[in-house]
Short mmCIF file of C-alpha atoms in Angstrom, two decimals:
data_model
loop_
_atom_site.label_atom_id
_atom_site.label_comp_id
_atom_site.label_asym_id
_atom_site.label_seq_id
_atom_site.Cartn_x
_atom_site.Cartn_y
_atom_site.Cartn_z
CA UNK A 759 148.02 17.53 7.36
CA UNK A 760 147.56 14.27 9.43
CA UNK A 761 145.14 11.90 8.29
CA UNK A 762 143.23 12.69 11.89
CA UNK A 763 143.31 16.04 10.92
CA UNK A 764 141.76 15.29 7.31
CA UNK A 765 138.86 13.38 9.38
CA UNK A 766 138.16 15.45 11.63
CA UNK A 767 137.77 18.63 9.25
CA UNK A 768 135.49 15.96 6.75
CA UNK A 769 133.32 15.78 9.66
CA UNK A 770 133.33 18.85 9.98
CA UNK A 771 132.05 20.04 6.99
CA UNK A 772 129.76 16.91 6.88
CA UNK A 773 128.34 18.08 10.54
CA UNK A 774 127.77 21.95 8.71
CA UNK A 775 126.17 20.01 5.50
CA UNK A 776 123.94 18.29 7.92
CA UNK A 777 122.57 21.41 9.91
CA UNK A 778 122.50 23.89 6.82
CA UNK A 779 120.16 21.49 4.72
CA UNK A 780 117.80 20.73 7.62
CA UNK A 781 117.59 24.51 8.76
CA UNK A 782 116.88 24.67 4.29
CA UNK A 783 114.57 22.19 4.54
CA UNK A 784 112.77 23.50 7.68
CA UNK A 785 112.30 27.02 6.06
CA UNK A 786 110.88 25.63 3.02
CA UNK A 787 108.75 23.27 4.12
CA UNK A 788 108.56 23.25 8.38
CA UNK A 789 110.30 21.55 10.55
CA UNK A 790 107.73 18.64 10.47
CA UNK A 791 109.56 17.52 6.96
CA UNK A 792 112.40 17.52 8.73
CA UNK A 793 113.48 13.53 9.11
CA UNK A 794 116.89 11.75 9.68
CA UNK A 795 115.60 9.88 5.63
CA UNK A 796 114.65 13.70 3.88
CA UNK A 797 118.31 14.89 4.82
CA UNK A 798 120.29 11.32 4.26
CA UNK A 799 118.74 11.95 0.61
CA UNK A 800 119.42 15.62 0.44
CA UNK A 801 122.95 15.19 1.49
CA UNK A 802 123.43 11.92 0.06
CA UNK A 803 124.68 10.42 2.89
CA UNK A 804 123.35 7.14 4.32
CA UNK A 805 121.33 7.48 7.79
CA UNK A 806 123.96 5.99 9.73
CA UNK A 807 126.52 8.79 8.94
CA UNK A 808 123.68 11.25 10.08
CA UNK A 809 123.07 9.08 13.45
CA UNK A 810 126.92 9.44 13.76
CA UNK A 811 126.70 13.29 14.16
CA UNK A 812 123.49 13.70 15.57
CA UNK A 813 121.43 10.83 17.97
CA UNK A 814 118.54 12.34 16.22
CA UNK A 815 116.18 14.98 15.09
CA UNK A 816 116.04 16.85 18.79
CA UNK A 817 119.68 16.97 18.02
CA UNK A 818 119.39 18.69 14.92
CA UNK A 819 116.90 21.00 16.07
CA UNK A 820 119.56 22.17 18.79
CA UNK A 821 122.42 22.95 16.65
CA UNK A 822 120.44 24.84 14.30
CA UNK A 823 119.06 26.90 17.48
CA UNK A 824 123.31 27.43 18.65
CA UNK A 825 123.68 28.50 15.14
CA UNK A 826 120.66 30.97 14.99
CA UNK A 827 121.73 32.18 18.48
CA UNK A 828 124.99 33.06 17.63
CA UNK A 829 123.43 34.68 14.27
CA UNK A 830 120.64 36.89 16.47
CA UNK A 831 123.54 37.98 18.87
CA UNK A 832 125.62 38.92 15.89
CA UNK A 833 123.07 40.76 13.97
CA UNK A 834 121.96 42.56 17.67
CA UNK A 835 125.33 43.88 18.56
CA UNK A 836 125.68 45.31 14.58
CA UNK A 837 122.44 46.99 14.61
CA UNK A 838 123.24 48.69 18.27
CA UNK A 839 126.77 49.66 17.50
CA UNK A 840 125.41 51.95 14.59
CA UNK A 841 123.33 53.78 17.09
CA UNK A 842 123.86 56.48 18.89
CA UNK A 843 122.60 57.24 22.35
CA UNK A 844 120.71 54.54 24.68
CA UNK A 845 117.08 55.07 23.03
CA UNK A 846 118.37 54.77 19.68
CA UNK A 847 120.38 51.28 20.67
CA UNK A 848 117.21 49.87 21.90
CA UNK A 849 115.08 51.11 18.67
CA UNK A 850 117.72 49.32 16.45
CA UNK A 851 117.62 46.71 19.02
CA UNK A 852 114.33 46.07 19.07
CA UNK A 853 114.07 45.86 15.04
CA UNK A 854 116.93 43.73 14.48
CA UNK A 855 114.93 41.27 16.87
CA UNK A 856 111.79 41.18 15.06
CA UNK A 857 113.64 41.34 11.95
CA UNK A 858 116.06 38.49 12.68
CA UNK A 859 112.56 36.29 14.11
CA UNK A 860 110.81 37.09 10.70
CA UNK A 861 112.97 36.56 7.95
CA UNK A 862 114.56 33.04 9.90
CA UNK A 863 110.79 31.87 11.20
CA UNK A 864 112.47 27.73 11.16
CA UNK A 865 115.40 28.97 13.00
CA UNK A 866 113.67 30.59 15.57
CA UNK A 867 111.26 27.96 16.11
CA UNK A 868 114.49 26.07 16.74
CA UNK A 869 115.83 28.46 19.01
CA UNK A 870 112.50 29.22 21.34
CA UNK A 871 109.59 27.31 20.61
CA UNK A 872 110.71 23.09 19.49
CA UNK A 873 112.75 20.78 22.08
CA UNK A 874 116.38 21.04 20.97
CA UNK A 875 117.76 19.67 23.94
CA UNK A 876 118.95 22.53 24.80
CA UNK A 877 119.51 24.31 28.65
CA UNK A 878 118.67 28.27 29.11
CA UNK A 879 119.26 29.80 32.35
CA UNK A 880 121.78 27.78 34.07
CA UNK A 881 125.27 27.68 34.19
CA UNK A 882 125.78 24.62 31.43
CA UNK A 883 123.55 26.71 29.09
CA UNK A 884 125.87 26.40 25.71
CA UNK A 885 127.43 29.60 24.88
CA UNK A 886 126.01 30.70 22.11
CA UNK A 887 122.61 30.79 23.98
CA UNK A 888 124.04 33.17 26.43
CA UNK A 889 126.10 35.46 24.17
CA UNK A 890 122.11 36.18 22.47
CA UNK A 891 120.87 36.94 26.14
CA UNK A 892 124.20 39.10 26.88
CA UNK A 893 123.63 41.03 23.40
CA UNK A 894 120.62 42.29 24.76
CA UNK A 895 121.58 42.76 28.27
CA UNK A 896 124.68 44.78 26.93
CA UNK A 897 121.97 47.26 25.17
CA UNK A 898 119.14 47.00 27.96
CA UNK A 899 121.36 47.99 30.93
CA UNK A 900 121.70 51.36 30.04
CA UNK A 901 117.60 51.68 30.47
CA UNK A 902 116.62 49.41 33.33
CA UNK A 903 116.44 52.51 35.09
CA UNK A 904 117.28 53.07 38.69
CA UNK A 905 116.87 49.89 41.07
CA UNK A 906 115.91 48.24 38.44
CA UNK A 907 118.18 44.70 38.21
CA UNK A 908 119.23 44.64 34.29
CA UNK A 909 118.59 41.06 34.16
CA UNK A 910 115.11 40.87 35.09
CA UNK A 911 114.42 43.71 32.95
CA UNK A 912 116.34 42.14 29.98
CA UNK A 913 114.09 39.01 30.53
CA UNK A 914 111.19 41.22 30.43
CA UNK A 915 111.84 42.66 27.77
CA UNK A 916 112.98 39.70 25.60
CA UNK A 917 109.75 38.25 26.56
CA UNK A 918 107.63 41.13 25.12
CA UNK A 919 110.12 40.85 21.75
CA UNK A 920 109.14 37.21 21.64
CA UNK A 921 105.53 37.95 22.26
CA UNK A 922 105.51 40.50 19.47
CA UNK A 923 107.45 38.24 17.32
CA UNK A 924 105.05 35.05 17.56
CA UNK A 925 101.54 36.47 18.28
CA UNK A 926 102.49 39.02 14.10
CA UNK A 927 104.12 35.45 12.68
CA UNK A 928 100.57 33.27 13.73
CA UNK A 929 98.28 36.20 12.68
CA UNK A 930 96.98 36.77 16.63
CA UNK A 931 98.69 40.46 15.43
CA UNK A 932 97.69 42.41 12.23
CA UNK A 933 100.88 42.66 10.98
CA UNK A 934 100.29 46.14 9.54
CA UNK A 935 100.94 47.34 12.72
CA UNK A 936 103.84 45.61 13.65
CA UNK A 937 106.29 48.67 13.52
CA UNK A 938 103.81 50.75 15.56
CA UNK A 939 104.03 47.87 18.11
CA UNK A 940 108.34 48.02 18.06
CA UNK A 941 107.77 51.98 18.61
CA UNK A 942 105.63 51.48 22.02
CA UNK A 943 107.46 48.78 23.18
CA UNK A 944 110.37 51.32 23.37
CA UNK A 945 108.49 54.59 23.96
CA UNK A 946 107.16 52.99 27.30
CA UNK A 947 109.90 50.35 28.70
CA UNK A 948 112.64 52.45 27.46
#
C-alpha cells in the first residue's frame, strides 16, 4: 500500500469517527450539544483536523443526513421485499418509516428538519437522498392508481409519513394511537 493510499484510508476512518460520534452525541443529548470542541474532545482530535473534513457543523449535520438516507432506503427496500402483494409492501412500508424516524429521532432531524446543506429535488441532489425517495417510489407505484403520476403521489405520501412521524415524536399525536394512524394511512391512500 502507497503511503497516499495509507492517508487517504486514515481519513477515511477519521471522516466515519467524526460523523458516528456526532450522530452519538446528537441522540444522547440533541443536536444543540453538537459543537466542532464536544467532538474534537470525544475523538481526541484537535479542531483543526475536524475543520479539515468538515467547514463546520452544517457540514456535519449533512453527512449524518446521507448516512441516515442511505440507512432509511436500506431498511425500506428490506421490509417491502418480505411482503407479498402491493398492500402488504406499503403496510411494511409504511412501518419501517415510522420505525426508522423513531428509533433514529437525531438522524432524522438531520435528514428533514436542520440545514445540512443539503439539495432535494433537483438534479445535484446527492445520491443517497434520492435512492430514500426511489425506495418509496419503487413500493408506491404499484398504488398510485390510474392517472395518477407516481411521483406526486410518492411525495404525498412521504409527506403524510413525515407528518405522522413528527406531530407522535413532539406529542401533537397521542402516541397510543400511532399504529392505528399507519393502518388508515394505508387503508385510504392505498
Amino acid at each position: 500500500m502507497s503511503v497516499q493510499e495509507r492517508k487517504e484510508r486514515e481519513r477515511a476512518v477519521r471522516e466515519h469517527l467524526i460523523v458516528a460520534t456526532a450522530r452519538e452525541l446528537a441522540e444522547q443529548q440533541g443536536w444543540e450539544a453538537v459543537t466542532t470542541r464536544r467532538l474534537a474532545e470525544r475523538i481526541e482530535y484537535s479542531q483543526p483536523v475536524l475543520y479539515s473534513h468538515f467547514r463546520g457543523k452544517r457540514e456535519i449535520i449533512g453527512a449524518v443526513a446521507l448516512e441516515g438516507a442511505a440507512e432509511l432506503a436500506a431498511s425500506l427496500r428490506a421490509a417491502t421485499s418480505a411482503a407479498e402483494g402491493p398492500r402488504a409492501r406499503v403496510t411494511a412500508l409504511t412501518r419501517a418509516y415510522l420505525d426508522f424516524a423513531e428509533r433514529n429521532p437525531a438522524v432524522y432531524d438531520a435528514m428533514f428538519q436542520l440545514d445540512g446543506g443539503l439539495p432535494f429535488a433537483h438534479e445535484d441532489t446527492p445520491q443517497p437522498l434520492k435512492e430514500g425517495f426511489a425506495a418509496l417510489l419503487e413500493t408506491l407505484t404499484d398504488v398510485a392508481g390510474d392517472g395518477v403520476e407516481p411521483g406526486l403521489f410518492t411525495e404525498l405520501f412521504w409527506a403524510s409519513l413525515h407528518g405522522l412521524a413528527t406531530l407522535t415524536r413532539a406529542g401533537r399525536l397521542p402516541a397510543a394511537d400511532a399504529a392505528r394512524r399507519a393502518e388508515l394511512l394505508v387503508d385510504r391512500l392505498a
